[in-house]
Coordinates of N, CA and C in Angstrom, one line a residue:
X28 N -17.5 -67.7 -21.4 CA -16.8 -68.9 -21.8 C -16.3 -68.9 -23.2
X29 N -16.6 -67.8 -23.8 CA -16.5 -67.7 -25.1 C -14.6 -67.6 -25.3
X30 N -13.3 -66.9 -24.5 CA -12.5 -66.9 -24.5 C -11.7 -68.2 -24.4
X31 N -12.6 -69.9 -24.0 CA -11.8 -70.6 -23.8 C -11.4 -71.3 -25.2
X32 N -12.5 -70.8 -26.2 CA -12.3 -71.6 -27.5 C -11.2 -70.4 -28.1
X33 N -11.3 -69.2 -27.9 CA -10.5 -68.3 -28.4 C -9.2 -68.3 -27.7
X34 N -8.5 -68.9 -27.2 CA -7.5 -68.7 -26.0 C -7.1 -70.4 -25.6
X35 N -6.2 -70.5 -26.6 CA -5.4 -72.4 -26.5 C -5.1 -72.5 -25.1
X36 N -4.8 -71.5 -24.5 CA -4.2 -71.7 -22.9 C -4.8 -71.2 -21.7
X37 N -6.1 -71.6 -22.1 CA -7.2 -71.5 -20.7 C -6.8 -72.9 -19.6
X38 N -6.5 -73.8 -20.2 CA -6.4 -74.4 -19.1 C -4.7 -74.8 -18.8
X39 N -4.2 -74.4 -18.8 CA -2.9 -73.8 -18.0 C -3.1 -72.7 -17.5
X40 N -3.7 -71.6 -17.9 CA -4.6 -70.0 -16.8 C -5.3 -70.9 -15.5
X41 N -6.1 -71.5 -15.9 CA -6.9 -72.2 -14.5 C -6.2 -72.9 -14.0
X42 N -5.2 -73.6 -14.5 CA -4.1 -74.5 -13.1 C -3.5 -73.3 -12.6
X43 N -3.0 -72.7 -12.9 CA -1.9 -71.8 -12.3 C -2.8 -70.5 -11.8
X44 N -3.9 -69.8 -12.1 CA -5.0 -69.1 -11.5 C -4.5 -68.2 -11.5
X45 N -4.8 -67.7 -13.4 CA -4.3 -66.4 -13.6 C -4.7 -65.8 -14.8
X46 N -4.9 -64.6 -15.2 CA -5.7 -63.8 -16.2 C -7.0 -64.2 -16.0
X47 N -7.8 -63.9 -17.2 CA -9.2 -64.5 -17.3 C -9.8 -65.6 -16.1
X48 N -9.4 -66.9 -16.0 CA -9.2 -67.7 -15.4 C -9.4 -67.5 -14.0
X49 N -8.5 -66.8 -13.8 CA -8.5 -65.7 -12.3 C -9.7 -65.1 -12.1
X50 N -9.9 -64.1 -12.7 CA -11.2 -63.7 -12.8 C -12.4 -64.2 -12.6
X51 N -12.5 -65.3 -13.7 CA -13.7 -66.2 -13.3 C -13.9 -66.6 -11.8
X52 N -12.8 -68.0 -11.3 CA -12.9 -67.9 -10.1 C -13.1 -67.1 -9.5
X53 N -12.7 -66.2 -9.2 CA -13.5 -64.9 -8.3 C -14.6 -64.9 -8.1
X54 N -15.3 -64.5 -9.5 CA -16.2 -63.9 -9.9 C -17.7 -64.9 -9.3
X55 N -17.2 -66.4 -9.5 CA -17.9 -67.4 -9.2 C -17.6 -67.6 -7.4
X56 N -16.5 -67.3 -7.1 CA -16.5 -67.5 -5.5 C -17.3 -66.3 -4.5
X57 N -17.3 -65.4 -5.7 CA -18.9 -63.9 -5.3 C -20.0 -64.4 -4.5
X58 N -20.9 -65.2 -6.2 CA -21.7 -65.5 -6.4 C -22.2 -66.7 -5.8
X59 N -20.7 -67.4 -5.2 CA -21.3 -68.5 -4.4 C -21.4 -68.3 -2.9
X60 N -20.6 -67.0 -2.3 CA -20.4 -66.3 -1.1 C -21.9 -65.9 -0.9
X61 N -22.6 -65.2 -1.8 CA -23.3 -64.5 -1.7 C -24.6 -65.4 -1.3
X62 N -24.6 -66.8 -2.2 CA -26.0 -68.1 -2.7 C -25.8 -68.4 -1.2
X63 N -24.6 -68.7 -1.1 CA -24.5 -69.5 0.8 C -25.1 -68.8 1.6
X64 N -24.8 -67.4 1.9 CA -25.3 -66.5 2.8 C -26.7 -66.5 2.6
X65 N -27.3 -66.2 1.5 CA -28.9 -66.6 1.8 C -29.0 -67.5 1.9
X66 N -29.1 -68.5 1.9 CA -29.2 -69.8 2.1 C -29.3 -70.3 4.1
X67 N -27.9 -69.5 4.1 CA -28.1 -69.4 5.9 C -29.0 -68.8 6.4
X68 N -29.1 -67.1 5.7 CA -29.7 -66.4 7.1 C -31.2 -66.9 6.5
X69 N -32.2 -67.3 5.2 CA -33.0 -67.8 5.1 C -33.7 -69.0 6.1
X70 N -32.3 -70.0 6.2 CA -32.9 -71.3 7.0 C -33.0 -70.8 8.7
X71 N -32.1 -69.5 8.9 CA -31.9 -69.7 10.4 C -33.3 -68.4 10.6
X72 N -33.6 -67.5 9.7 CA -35.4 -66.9 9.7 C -36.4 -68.0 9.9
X73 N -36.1 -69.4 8.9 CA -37.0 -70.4 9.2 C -37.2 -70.8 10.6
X74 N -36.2 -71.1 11.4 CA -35.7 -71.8 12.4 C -36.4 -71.1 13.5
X75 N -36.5 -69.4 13.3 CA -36.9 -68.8 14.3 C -38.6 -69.0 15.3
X76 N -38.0 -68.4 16.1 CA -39.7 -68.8 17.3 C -40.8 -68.0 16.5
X77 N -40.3 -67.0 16.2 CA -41.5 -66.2 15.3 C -41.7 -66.2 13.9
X78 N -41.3 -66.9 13.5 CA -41.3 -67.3 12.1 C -42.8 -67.3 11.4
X79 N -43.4 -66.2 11.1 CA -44.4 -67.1 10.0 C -44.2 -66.9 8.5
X80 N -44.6 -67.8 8.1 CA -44.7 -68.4 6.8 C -45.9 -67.6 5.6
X81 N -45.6 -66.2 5.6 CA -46.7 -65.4 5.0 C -46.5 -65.6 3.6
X82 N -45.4 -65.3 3.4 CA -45.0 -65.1 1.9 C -43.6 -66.4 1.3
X83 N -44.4 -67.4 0.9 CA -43.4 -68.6 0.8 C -42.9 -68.6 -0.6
X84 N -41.4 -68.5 -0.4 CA -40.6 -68.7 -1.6 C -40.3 -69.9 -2.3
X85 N -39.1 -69.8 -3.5 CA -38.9 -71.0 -3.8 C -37.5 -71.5 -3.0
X86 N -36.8 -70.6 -2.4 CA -35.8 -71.1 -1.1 C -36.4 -71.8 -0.8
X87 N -37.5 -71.2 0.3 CA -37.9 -71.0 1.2 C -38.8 -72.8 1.0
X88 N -39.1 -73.4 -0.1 CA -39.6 -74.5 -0.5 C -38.7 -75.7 -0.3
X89 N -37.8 -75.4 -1.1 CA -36.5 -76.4 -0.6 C -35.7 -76.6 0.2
X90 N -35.5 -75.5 1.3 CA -35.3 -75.7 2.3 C -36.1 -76.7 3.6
X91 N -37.6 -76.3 2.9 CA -38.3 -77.4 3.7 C -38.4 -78.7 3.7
X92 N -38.3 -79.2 2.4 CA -38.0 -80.2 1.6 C -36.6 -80.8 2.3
X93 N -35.6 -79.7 2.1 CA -34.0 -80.3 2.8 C -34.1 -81.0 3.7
X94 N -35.4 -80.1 4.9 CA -35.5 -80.9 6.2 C -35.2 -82.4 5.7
X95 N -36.3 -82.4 4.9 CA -36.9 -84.0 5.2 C -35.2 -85.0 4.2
X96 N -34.5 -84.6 3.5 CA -33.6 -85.4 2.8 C -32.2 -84.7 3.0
X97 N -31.5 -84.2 4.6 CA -30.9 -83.7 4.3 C -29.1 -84.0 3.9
X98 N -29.2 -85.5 3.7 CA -28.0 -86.0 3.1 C -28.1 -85.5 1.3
X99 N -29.5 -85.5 0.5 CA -29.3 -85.3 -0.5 C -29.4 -83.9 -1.0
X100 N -30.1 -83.5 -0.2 CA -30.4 -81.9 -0.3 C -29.6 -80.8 0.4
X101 N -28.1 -80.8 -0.1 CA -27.4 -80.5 0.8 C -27.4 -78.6 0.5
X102 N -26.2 -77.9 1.2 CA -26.2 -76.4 0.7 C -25.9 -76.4 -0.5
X103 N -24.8 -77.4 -1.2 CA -24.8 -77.1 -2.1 C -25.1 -77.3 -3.1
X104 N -26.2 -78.5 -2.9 CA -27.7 -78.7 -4.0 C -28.1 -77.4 -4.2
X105 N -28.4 -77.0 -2.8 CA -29.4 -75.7 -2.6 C -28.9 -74.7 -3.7
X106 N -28.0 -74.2 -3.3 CA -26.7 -73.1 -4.0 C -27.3 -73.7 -6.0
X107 N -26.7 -75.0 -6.5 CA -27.1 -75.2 -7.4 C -28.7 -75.1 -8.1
X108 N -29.4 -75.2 -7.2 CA -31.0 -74.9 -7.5 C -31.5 -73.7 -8.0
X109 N -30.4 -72.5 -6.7 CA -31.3 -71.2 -6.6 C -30.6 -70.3 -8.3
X110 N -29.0 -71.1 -8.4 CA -28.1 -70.5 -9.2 C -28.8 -71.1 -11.0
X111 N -29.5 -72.0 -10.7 CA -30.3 -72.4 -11.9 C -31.5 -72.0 -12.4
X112 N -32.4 -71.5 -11.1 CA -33.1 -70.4 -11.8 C -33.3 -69.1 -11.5
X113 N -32.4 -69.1 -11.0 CA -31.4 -67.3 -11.3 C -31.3 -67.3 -12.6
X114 N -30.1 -67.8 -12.9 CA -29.7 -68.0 -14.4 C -30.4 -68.5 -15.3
X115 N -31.1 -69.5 -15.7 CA -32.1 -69.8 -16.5 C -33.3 -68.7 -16.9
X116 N -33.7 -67.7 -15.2 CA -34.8 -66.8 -15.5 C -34.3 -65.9 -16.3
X117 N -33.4 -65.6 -15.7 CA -32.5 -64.2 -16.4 C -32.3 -64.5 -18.3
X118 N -31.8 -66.1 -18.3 CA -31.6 -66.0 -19.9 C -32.8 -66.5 -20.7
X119 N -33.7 -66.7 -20.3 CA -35.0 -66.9 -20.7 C -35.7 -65.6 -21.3
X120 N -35.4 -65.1 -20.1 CA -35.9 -63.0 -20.3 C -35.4 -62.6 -21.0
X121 N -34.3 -62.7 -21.0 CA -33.4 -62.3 -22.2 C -33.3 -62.7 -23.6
X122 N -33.8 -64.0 -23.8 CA -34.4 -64.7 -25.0 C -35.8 -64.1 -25.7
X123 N -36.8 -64.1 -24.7 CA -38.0 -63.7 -25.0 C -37.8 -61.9 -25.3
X124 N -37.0 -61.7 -24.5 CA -37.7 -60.1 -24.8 C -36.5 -59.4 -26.1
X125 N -35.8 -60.3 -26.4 CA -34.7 -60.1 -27.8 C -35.3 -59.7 -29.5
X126 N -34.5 -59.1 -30.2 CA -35.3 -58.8 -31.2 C -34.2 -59.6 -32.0
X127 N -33.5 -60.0 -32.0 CA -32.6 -60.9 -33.1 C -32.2 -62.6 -32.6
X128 N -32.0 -62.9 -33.8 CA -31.7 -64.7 -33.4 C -30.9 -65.4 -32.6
X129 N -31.0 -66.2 -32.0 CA -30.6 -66.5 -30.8 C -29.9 -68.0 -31.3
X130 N -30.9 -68.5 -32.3 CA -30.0 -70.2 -32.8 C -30.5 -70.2 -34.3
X131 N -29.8 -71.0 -34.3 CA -29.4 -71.1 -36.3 C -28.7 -72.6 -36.7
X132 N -28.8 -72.7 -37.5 CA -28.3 -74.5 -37.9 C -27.6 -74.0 -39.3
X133 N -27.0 -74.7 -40.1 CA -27.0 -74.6 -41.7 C -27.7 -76.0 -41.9
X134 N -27.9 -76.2 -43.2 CA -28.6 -77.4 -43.8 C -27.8 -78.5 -44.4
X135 N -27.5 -79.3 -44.0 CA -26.3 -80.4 -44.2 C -27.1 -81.0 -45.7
X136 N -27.8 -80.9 -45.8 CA -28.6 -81.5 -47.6 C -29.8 -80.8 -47.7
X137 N -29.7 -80.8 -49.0 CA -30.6 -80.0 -49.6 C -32.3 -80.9 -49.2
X138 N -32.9 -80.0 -48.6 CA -34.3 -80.7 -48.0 C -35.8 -79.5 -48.5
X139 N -36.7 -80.2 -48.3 CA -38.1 -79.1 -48.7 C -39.1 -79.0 -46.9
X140 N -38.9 -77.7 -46.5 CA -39.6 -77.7 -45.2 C -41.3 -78.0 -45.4
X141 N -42.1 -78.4 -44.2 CA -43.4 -78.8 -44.3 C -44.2 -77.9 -45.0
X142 N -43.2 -76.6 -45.7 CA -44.8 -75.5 -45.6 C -44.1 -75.3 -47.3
X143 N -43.3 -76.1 -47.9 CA -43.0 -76.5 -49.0 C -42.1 -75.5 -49.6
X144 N -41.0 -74.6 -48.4 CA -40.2 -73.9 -48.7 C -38.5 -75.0 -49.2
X145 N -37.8 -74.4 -50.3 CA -36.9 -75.2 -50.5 C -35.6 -74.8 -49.3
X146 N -34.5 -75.4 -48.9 CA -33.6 -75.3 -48.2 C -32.3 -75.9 -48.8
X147 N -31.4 -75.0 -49.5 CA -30.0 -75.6 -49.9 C -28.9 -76.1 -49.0
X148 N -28.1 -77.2 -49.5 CA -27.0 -77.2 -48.6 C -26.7 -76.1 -47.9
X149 N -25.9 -76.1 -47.1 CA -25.4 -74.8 -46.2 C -25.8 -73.6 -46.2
X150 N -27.2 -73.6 -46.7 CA -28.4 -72.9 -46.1 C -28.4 -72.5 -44.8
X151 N -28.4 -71.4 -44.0 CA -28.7 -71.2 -43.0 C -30.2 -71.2 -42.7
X152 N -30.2 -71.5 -41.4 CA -31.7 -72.1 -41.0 C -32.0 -71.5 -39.8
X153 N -32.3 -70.4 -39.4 CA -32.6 -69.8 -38.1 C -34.3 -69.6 -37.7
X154 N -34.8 -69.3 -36.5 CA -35.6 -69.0 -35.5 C -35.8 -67.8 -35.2
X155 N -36.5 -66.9 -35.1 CA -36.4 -65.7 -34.2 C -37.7 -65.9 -33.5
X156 N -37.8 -65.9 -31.8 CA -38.8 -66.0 -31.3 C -39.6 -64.6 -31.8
X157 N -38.9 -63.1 -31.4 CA -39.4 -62.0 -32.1 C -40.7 -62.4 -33.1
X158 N -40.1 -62.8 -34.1 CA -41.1 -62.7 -35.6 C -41.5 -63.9 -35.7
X159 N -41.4 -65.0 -35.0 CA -42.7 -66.3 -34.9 C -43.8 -65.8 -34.0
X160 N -43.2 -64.3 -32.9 CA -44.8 -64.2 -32.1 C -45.8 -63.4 -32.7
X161 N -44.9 -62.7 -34.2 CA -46.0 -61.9 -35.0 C -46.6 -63.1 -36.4
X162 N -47.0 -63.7 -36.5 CA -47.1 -64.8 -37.6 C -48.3 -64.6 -37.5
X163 N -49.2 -64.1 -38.5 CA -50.6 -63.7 -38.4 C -51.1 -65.3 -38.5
X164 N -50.4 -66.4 -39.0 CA -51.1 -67.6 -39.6 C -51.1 -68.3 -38.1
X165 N -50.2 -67.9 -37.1 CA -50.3 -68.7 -35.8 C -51.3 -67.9 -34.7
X166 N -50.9 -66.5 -34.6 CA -51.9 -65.4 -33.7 C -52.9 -64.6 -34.3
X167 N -53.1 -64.9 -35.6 CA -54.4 -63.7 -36.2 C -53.9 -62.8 -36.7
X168 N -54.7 -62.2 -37.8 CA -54.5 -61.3 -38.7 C -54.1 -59.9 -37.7
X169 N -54.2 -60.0 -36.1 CA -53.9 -59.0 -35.7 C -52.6 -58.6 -35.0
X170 N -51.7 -60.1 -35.5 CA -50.8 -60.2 -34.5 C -49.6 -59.3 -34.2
X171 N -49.7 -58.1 -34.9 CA -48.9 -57.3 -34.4 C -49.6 -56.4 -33.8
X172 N -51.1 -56.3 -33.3 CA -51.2 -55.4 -32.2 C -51.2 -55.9 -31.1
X173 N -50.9 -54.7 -30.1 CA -51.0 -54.8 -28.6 C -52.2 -55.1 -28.0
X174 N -52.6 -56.7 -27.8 CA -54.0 -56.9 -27.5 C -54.0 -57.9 -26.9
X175 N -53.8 -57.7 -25.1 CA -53.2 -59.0 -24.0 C -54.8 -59.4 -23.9
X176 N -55.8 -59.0 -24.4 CA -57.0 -59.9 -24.0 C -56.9 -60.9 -25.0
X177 N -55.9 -61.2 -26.1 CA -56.2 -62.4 -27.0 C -56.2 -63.4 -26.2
X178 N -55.8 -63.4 -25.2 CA -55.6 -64.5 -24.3 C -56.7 -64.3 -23.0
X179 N -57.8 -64.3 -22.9 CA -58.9 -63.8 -22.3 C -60.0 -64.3 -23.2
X180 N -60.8 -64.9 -22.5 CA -62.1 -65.2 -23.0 C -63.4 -65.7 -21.7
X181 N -64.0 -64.4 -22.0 CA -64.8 -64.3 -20.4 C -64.3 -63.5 -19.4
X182 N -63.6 -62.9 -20.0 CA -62.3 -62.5 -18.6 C -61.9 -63.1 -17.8
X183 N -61.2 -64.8 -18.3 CA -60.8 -65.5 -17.9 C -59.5 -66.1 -18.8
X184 N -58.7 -66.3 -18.1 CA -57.1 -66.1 -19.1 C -57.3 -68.2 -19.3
X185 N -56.4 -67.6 -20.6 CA -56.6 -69.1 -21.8 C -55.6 -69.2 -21.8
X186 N -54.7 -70.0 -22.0 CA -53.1 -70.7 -22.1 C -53.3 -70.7 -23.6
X187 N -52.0 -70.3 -24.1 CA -52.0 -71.2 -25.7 C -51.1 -72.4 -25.4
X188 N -51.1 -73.1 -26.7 CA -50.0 -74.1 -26.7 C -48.3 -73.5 -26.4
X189 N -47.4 -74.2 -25.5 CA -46.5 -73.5 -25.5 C -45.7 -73.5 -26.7
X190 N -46.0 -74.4 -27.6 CA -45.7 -74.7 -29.0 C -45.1 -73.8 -29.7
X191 N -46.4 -72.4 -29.6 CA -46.6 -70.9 -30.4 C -45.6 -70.2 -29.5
X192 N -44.8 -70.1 -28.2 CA -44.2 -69.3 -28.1 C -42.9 -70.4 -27.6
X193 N -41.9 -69.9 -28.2 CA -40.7 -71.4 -27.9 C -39.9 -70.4 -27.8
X194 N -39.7 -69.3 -27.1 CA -38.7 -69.2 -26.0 C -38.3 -69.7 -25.1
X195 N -39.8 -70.7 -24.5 CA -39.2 -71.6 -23.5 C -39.5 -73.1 -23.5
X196 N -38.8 -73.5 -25.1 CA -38.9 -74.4 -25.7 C -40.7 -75.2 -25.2
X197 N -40.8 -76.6 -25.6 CA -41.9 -76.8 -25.0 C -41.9 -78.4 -25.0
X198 N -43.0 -79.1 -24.5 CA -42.7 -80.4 -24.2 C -41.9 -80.9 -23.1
X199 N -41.8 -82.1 -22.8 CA -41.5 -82.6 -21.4 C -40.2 -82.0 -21.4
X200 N -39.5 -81.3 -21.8 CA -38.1 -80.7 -21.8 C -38.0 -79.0 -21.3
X201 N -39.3 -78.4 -21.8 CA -39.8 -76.8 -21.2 C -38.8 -76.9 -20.5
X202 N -38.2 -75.1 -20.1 CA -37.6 -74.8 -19.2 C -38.1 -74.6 -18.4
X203 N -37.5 -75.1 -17.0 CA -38.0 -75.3 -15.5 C -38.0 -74.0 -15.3
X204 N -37.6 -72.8 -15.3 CA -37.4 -71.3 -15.0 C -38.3 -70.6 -15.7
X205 N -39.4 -71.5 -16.4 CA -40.2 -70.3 -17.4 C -41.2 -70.1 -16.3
X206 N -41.5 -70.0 -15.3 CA -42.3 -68.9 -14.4 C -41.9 -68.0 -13.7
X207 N -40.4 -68.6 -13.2 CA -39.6 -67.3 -12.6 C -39.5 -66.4 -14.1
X208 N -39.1 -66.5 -15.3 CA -38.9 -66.1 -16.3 C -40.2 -65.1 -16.2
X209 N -41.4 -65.4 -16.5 CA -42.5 -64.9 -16.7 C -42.1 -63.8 -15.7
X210 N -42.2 -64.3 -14.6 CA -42.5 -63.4 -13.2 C -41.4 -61.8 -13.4
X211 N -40.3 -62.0 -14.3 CA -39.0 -61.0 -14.0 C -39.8 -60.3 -15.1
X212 N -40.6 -61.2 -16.2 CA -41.0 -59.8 -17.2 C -42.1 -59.0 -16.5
X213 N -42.6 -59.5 -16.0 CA -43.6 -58.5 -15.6 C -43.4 -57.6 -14.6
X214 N -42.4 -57.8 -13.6 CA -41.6 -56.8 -12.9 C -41.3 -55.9 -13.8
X215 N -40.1 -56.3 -14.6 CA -39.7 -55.3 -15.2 C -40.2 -55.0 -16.3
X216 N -41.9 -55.1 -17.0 CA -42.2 -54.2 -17.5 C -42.9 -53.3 -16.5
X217 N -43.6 -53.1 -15.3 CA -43.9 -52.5 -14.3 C -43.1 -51.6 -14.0
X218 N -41.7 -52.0 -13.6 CA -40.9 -50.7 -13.5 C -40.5 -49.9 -14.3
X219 N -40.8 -50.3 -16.1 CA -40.6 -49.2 -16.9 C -41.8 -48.4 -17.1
X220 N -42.8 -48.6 -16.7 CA -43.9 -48.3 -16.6 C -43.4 -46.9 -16.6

């Protein structure tokens, strides 16, 4: 999307459906060819006489759900759902497993942060998830070693606050995709295995 701020004439490209513009559509009529198609042969697997229900997805959830509302739950809710945490997982993963800044502000007036650092006007003011998950003062003097039992006690797994790790922000706002999220890293640290 980054070419429409760069490019005065994106939307005369999209009336007329041509360069970039072009492209996109396509590119989006793929991706939506593709969301439909599962979406069908998914409900018409449900539909079937032999159908069991071993391994239930998150389709496979809303679909059942559709049954029951299917004026508001239509394909192309569905389509919008699956395409939301597709997308969401994917840039979540992408957020968490990054080594550089993702968001940044400047400082519109000069302010003093809580931990009594100064901040000048047009101060840049950035985040790195990266180097807030090493902060010895949040995870321990040990926090730059590789030590997934920190989160174990009894050998039983402990949640932190999601506070400490704000890749996927936190509060009644959290991203809805942070389990699919979860779930793709651990695939693919598996497969680099």
């Amino acid at each position: 999307m980054y070419w429409r701020y760069a490019d005065p004439f994106w939307k005369l490209k999209r009336f007329l459906s041509i360069g970039s513009e072009a492209t996109l559509k396509k590119n989006v009529r793929v991706i939506d060819d593709f969301v439909y198609q599962l979406i069908r042969s998914k409900r018409k697997l449900m539909t079937g006489e032999n159908y069991v229900n071993e391994k239930e997805d998150l389709l496979s959830r809303f679909l059942m759900e559709s049954g029951k509302e299917p004026e508001e739950m239509t394909d192309k809710y569905l389509r919008d759902i699956t395409l939301n945490f597709m997308f969401a997982g994917k840039d979540s993963s992408g957020t968490t497993l990054s080594w550089y800044a993702m968001d940044g502000r400047a400082a519109e007036t000069d302010d003093i942060l809580p931990d009594g650092y100064r901040v000048r006007k047009g101060d840049g003011v950035f985040y790195m998830a990266y180097a807030m998950g090493r902060m010895p003062y949040i995870w321990g003097e040990d926090a730059e070693d590789f030590r997934p039992e920190r989160w174990l006690k009894d050998g039983i797994f402990q949640p932190e606050s999601s506070f400490k790790f704000v890749s996927f922000h936190a509060g009644p706002r959290i991203c809805i995709g942070k389990d699919f999220a979860y779930r793709q890293m651990k695939i693919l640290s598996g497969e680099l295995r």
